[in-house]
Structure formats: C-alpha cells, structure tokens
XYZ file of C-alpha atoms in Angstrom:
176
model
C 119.057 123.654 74.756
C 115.589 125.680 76.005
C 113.168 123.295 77.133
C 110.080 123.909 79.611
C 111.977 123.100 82.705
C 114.969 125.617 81.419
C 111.779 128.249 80.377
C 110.482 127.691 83.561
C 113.420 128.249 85.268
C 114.181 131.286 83.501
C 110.472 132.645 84.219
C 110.754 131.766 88.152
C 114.336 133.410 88.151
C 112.338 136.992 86.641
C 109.833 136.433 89.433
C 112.495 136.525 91.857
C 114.112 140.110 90.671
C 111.094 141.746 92.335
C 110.613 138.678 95.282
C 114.086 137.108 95.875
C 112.590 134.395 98.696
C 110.799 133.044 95.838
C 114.005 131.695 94.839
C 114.620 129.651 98.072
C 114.783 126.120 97.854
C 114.139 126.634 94.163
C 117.930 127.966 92.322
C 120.447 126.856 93.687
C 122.700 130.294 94.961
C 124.500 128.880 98.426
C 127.744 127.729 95.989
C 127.745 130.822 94.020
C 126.784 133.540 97.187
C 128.578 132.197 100.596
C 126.667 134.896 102.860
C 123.769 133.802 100.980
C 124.293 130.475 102.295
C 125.066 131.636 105.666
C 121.141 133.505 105.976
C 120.085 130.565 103.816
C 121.228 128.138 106.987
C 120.125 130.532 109.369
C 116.318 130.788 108.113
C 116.260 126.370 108.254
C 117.369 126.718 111.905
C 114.211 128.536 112.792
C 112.137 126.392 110.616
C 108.660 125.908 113.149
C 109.217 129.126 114.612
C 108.049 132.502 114.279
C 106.861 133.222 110.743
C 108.401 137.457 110.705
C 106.466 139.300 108.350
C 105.082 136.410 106.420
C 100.989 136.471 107.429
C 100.597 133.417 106.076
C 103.606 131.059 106.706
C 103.676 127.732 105.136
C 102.693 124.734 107.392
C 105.886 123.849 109.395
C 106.066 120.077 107.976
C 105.980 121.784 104.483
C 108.416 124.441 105.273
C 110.879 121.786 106.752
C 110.163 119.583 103.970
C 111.016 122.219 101.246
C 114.494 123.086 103.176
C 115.079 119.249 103.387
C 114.917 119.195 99.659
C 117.127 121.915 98.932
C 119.664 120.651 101.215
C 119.449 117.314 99.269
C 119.337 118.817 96.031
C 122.701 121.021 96.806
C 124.230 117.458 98.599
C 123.402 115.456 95.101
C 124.495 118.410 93.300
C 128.312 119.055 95.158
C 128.632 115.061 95.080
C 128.240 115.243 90.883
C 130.067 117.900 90.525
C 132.966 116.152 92.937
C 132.849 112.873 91.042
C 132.959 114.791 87.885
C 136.154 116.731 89.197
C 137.472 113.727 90.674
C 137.510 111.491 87.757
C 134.376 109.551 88.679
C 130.918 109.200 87.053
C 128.843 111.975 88.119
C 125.843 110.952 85.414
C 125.734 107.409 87.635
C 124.893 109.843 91.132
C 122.608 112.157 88.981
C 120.781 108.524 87.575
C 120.769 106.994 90.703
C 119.317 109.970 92.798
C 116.804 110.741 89.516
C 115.698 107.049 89.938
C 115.141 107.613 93.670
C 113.331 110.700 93.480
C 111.169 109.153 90.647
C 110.299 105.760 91.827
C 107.291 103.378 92.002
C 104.898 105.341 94.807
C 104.896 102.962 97.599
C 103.244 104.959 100.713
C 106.415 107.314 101.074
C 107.741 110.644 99.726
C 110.428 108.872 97.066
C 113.814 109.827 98.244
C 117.579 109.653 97.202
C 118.812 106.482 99.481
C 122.356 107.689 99.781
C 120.895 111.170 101.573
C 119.090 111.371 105.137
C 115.361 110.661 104.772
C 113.906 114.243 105.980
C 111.341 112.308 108.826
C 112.333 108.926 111.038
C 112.528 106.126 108.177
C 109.806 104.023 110.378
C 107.044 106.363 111.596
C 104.605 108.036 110.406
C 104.440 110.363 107.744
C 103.499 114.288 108.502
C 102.430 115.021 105.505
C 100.660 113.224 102.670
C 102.494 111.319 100.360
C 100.645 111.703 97.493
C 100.119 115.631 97.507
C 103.888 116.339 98.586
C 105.743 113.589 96.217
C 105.109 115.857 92.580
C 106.344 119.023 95.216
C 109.223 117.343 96.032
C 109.850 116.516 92.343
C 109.035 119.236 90.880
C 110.949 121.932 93.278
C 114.068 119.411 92.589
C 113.604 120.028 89.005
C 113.507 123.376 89.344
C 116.900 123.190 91.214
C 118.769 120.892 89.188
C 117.623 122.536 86.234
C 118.981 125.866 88.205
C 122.178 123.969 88.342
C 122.374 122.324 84.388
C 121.538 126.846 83.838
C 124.626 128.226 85.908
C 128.100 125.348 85.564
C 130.126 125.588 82.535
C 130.940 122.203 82.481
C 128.840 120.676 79.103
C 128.424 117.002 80.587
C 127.407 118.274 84.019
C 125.424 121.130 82.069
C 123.516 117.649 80.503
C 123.129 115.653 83.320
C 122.030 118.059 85.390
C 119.499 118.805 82.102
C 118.480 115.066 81.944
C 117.752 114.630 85.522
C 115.556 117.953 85.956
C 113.148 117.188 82.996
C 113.076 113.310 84.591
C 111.740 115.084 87.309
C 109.548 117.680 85.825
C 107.662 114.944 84.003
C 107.631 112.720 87.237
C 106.484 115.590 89.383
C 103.439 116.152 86.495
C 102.417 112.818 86.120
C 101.920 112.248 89.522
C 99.753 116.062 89.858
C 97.352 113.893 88.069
C-alpha cells in the first residue's frame, strides 16, 4: 500500500543516501544495525554538548526532545512487535500509544502514558507546546511508518501503517 507517509518515507530515505544523519530519529535502523545503535546511543549521551562540525546545532531542548522521541518510538515499536510474538495484541499498544500521541492539546507535548515523559511531569515546559506537538507527531510518523516499510510481518506491517498516517494527519492538523 503507497500512501504519502510511505512516499514520504521513501523520499526522506533517498535524502539520506547522500546525508545519512538525516535519518536519525526519523527510520528506525538501531534493530536492524547494532553498531548503529551503539553511535546512535553514544550521540544522545552528549546531547547539550559540543555541536562537532554542525555550525548550526539544533537548540539543545529540541535536540533532546527529538532523541526522546526516537527512543519512544523504538520502545512502542519492540513492545508491538513483542506482544505480537508473544501471542498478545500488538494493534491495542500501537492504538493506545497512537491515541496518546494524538490527543486533545491540553498545555503539554501529547505523550504515550506507558513511556517516560521526556521533561519532569510537573514543571515547566522548555519548549512550546504548540510548535513542538505536530514535530513530535510527525517525526513519529515518519518512524513508525519506517517500521510498517522494513518487518515482514503483514498485521504489524498494518498497524504500524495505521498508526503512522494517524499521526501524519495529527501532526498536519495541528501545523495549522
């Protein structure tokens, strides 16, 4: 099934033959490339520091927010993919965290409840709400979409589908 998150996917995965950082955060490769993972783990450690050869470095509350996603996105993703092994319902975790992710706007970045909030659940937020919530969506789209593009499995293949264009749309609604 092509649809504009799987085009979009597949145009962002080109753009990362000649740039491969601009895949970070965005397809999922820690599963599929353990060293990957490794430098992957090793770049979210230093997070706030010392931008290297990047003259321009993202804010450090975005940075840590996009690495915060990822992580959720690949936590969501190995729990489906677990229940689905395991004999459980891995469309119910996919729903759940979809509904989550998606929710009524209520003065905070929308989150999956079952995964650690990426800032203290009671302060203040670093970032604004309402100009990071359709990033947040949309880079999980991207990812789940990422994963629904590279697992065999037809139902996880679909689920993964479902939840990345539930996403998309909420991430582009919400860009107003």
């Amino acid at each position: 099934m092509t649809t504009l998150v799987h085009r979009s996917v597949t145009l962002v995965s080109l753009v990362g033959r000649l740039n491969p950082a601009a895949l970070d955060g965005l397809i999922p490769h820690e599963a599929a490339h353990g060293v990957l993972g490794g430098l992957l783990a090793a770049r979210a450690e230093n997070v706030g520091g010392a931008a290297g050869l990047n003259p321009q470095p993202l804010p450090p509350v975005a940075a840590a927010l996009r690495l915060s996603v990822a992580r959720t996105v690949t936590a969501v993703a190995n729990a489906a993919i677990t229940a689905r092994v395991s004999g459980g319902d891995a469309r119910q975790i996919l729903a759940e965290a979809g509904d989550d992710w998606c929710g009524t706007p209520h003065g905070r970045i929308p989150w999956p409840r079952h995964w650690p909030l990426p800032w203290p659940p009671d302060g203040p937020l670093p970032i604004d709400p309402g100009f990071a919530t359709p990033a947040v969506q949309a880079q999980a789209a991207l990812a789940f979409q990422g994963y629904a593009n590279g697992i065999a499995d037809e139902q996880l293949e679909s689920s993964f589908g479902e939840l990345a264009e539930k996403l998309a749309d909420a991430a582009l609604q919400g860009a107003g």
